[in-house]
CSV table of C-alpha atoms in Angstrom, one decimal:
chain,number,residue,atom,x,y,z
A,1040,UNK,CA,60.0,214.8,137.0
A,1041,UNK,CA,60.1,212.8,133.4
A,1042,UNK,CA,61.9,215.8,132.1
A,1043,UNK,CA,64.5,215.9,135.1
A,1044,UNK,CA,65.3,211.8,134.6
A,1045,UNK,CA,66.1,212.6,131.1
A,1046,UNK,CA,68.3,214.8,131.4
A,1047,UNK,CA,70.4,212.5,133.8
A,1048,UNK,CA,72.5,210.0,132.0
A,1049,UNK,CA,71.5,206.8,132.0
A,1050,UNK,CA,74.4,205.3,133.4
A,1051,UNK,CA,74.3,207.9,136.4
A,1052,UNK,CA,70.4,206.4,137.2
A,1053,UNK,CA,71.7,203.0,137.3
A,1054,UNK,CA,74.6,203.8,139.3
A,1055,UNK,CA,72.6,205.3,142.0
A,1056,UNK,CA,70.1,202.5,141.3
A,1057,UNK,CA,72.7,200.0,142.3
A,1058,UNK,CA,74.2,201.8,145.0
A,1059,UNK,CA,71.2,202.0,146.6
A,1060,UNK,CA,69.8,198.7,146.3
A,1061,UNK,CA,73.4,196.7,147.0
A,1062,UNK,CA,73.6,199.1,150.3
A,1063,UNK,CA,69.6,197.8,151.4
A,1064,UNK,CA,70.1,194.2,150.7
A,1065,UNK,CA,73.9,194.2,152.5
A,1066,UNK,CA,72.4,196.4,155.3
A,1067,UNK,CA,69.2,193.7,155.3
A,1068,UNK,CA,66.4,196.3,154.8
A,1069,UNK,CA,66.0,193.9,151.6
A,1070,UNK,CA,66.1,190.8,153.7
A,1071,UNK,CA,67.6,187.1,152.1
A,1072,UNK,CA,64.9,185.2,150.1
A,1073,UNK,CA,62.9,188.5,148.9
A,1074,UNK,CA,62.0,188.2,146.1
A,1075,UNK,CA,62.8,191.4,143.7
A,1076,UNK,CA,59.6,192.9,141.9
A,1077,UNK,CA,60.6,195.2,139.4
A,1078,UNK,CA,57.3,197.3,140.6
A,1079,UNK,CA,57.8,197.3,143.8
A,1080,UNK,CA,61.4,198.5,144.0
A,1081,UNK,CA,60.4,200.9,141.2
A,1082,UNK,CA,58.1,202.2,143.5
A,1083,UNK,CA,59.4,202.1,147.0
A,1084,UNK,CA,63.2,203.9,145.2
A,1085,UNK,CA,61.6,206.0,143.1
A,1086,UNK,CA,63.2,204.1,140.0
A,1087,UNK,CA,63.0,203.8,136.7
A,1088,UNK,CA,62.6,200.7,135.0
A,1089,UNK,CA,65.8,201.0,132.9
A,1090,UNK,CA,67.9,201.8,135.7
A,1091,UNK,CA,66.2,199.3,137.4
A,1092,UNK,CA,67.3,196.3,135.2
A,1093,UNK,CA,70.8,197.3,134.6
A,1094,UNK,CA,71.2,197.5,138.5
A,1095,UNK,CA,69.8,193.9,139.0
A,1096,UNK,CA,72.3,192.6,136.5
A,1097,UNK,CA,74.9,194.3,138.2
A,1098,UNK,CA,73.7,192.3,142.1
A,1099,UNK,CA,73.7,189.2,140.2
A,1100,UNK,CA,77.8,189.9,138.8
A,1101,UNK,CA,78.4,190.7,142.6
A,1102,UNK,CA,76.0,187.5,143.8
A,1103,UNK,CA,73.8,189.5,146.0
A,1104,UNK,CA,70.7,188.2,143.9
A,1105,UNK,CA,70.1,185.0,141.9
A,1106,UNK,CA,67.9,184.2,139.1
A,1107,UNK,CA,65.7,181.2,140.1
A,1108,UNK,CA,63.9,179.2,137.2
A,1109,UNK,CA,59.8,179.5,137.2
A,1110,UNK,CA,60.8,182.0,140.9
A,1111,UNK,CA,62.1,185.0,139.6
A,1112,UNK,CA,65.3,187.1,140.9
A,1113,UNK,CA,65.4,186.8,144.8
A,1114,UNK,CA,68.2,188.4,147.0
A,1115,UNK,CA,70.7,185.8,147.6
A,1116,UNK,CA,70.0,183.3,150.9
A,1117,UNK,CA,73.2,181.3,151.6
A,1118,UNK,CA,72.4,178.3,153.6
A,1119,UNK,CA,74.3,177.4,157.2
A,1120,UNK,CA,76.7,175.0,155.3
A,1121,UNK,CA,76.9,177.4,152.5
A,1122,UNK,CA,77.8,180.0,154.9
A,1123,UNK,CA,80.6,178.3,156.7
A,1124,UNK,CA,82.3,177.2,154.0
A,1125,UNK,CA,82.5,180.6,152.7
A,1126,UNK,CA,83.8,181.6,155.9
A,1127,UNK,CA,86.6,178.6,155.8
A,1128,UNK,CA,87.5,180.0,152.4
A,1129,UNK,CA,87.7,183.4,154.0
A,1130,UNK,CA,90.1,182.1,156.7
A,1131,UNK,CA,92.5,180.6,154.7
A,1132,UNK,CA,92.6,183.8,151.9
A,1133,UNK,CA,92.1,186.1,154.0
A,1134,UNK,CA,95.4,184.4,156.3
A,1135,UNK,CA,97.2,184.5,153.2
A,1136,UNK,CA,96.8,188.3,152.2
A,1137,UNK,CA,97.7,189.1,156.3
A,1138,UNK,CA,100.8,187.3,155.6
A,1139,UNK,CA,101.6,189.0,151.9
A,1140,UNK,CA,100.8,192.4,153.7
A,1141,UNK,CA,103.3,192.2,156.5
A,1142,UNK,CA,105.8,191.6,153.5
A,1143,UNK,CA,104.6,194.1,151.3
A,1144,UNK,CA,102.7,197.1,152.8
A,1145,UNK,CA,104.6,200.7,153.1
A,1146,UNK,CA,105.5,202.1,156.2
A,1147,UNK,CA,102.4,205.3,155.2
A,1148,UNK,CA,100.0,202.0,154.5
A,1149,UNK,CA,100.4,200.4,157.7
A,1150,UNK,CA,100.2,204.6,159.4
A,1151,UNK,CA,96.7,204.0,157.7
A,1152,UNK,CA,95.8,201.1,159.0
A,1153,UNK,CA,96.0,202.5,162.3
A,1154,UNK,CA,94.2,205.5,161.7
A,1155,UNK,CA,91.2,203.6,160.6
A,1156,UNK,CA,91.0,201.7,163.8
A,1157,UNK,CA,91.2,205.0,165.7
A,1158,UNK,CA,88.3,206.4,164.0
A,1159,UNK,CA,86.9,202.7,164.8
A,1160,UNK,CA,87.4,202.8,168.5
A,1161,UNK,CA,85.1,206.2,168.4
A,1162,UNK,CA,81.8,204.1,167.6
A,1163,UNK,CA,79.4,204.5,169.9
A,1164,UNK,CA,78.1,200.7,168.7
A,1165,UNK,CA,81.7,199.7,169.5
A,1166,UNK,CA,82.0,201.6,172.7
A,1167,UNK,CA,78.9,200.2,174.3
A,1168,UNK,CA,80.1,196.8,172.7
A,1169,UNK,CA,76.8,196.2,171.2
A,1170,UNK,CA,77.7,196.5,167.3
A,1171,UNK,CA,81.2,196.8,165.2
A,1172,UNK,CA,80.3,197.2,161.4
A,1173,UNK,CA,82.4,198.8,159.1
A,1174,UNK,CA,82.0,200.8,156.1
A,1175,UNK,CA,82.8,199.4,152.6
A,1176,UNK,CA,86.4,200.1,150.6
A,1177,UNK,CA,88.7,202.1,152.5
A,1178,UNK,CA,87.2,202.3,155.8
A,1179,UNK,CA,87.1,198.7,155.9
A,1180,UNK,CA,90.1,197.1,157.7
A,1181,UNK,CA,90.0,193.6,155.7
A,1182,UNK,CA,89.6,195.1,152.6
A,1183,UNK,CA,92.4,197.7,153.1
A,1184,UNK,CA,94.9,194.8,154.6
A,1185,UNK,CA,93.7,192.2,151.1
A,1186,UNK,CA,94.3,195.8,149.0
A,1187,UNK,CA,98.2,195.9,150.5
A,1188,UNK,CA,99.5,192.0,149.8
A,1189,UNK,CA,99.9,193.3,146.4
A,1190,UNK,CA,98.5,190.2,145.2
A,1191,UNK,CA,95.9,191.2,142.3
A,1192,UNK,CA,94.5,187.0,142.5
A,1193,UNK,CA,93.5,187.8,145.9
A,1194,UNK,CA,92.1,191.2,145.4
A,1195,UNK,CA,89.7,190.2,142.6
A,1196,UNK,CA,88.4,187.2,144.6
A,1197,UNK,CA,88.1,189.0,148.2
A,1198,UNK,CA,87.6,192.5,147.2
A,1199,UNK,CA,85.6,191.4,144.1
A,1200,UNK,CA,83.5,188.4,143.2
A,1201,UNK,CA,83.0,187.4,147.3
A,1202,UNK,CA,83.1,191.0,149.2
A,1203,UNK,CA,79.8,192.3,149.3
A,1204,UNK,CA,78.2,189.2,149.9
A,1205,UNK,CA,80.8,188.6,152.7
A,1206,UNK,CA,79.1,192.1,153.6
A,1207,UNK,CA,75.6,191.2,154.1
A,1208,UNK,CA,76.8,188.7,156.3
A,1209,UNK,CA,79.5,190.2,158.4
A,1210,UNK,CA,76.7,193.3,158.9
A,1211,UNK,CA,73.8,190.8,159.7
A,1212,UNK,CA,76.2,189.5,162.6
A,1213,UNK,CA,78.4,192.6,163.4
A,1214,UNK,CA,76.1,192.8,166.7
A,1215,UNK,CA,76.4,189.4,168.5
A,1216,UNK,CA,76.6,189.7,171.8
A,1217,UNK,CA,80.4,190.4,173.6
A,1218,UNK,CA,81.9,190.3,170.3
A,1219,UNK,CA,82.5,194.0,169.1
A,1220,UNK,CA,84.9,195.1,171.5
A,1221,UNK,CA,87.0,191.3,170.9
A,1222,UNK,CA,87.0,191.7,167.3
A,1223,UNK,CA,88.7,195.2,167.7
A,1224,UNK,CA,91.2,194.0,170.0
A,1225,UNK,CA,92.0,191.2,167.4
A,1226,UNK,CA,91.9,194.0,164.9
A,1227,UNK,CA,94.8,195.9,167.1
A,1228,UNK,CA,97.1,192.9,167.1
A,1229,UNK,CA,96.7,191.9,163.4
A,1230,UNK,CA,98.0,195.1,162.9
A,1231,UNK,CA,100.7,195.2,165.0
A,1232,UNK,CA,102.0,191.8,163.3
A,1233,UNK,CA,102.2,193.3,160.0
A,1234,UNK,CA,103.8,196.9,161.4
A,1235,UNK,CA,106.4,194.2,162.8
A,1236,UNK,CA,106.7,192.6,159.3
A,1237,UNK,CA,105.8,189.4,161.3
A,1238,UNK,CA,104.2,187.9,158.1
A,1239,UNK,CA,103.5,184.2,159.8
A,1240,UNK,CA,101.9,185.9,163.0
A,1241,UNK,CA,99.7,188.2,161.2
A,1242,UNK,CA,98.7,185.7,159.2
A,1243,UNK,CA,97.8,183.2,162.2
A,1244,UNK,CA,95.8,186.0,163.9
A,1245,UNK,CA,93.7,186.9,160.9
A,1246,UNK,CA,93.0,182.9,160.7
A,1247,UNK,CA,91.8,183.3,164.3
A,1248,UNK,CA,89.9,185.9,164.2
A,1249,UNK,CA,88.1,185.1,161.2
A,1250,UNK,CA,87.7,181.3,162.9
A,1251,UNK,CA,86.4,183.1,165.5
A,1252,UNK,CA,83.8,185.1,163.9
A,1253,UNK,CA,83.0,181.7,162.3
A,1254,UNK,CA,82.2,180.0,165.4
A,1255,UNK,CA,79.6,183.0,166.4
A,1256,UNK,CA,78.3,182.6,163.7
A,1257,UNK,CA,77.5,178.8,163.4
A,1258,UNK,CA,76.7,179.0,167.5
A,1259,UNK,CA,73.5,181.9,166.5
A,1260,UNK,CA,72.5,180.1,163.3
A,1261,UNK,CA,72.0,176.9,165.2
A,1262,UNK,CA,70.3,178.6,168.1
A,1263,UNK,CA,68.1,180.4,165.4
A,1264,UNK,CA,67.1,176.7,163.6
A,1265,UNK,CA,66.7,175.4,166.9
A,1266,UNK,CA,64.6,177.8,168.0
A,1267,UNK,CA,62.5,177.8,164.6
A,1268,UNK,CA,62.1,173.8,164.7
A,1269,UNK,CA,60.9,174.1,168.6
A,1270,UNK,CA,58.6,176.9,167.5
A,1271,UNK,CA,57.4,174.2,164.8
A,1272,UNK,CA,56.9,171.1,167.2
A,1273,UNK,CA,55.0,173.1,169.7
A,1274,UNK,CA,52.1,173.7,166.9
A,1275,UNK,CA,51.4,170.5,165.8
């Protein structure tokens, strides 16, 4: 097996490394707050220290772990008002690239835009309106609609720096209840506002919806505290 991992590049180990580990901490199998024990992962992935290190400097460029002083690396845990802000700053960015991709997406873009919401409305999660998660890059309707306003400002920041942390969290809530099949429908429309070039409607609905998955959101998290404090109060 030694004799096999040599023979691999080293930048091909760490890029399955970091695939791999990005894709369990985004899908939660590497839950917020744990911690990251280079022996552990190493042994649970099969992966070699090297790799190993390279990958973990790679999650902390794309703030899915943090180095904490005298704590180690943990996977990143935003806090409730962390969270909603970053989902105010989504709302009015996000608004912004709707509006710049009514103006500026192709005719054969917009064809695609469609074609990924067809394949959408075949998930059985979706169907049965339990779940709507999308796959990353291309598949991913906000990341294909930020890709076409042309704006490369926007598409660093959204696409870059913020979007698979944005991940983590759109996945950990892409199942709240009644939601799925809304989102889609709000998906539909956005769409249809920039295949009418109506850049200040597209951009309103994108504000909404994302507003929208914001107020979901805040409604679970403060069911979860308040459930976790009543837990607390009953054992004392």
């Amino acid at each position: 097996m030694a004799e096999s991992d040599h023979a691999i590049p080293a930048a091909t180990l760490s890029d399955g490394a970091f695939q791999r580990l990005q894709t369990a901490i985004v899908k939660g199998e590497i839950p917020p707050g744990t911690r990251i024990s280079e022996q552990f992962l190493s042994t649970t992935f099969g992966i070699s220290r090297g790799p190993l290190r390279e990958a973990i400097r790679r999650l902390e460029g794309r703030r899915l772990v943090v180095r904490i002083p005298h704590a180690g690396v943990r996977v990143v845990s935003l806090s409730y008002e962390e969270l909603i802000e970053l989902y105010h700053v989504r709302e009015a960015l996000e608004g912004m690239a709707c509006r710049l991709a009514a103006q500026n997406m192709s005719d054969e873009e917009i064809a695609n835009l469609r074609d990924i919401l067809d394949t959408h409305e075949r998930h059985a999660g979706l169907q049965a309106n339990q779940s709507y998660y999308q796959q990353e890059g291309d598949l991913d309707i906000h990341f294909v609609i930020i890709q076409g306003s042309k704006n490369k400002t926007l598409s660093d920041m959204l696409c870059g720096d913020l979007y698979h942390l944005v991940r983590m969290y759109r996945y950990k809530f892409s199942s709240t209840p009644k939601r799925p099949q809304k989102a889609f429908a709000e998906h539909h429309r956005i769409i249809e506002a920039i295949a009418d070039r109506d850049g200040e409607l597209a951009e309103m609905l994108m504000r909404r919806h994302i507003s929208a998955s914001r107020r979901n959101i805040e409604r679970r998290m403060l069911e979860q505290r308040d459930a976790t404090t009543s837990s607390g109060g009953s054992t004392q």
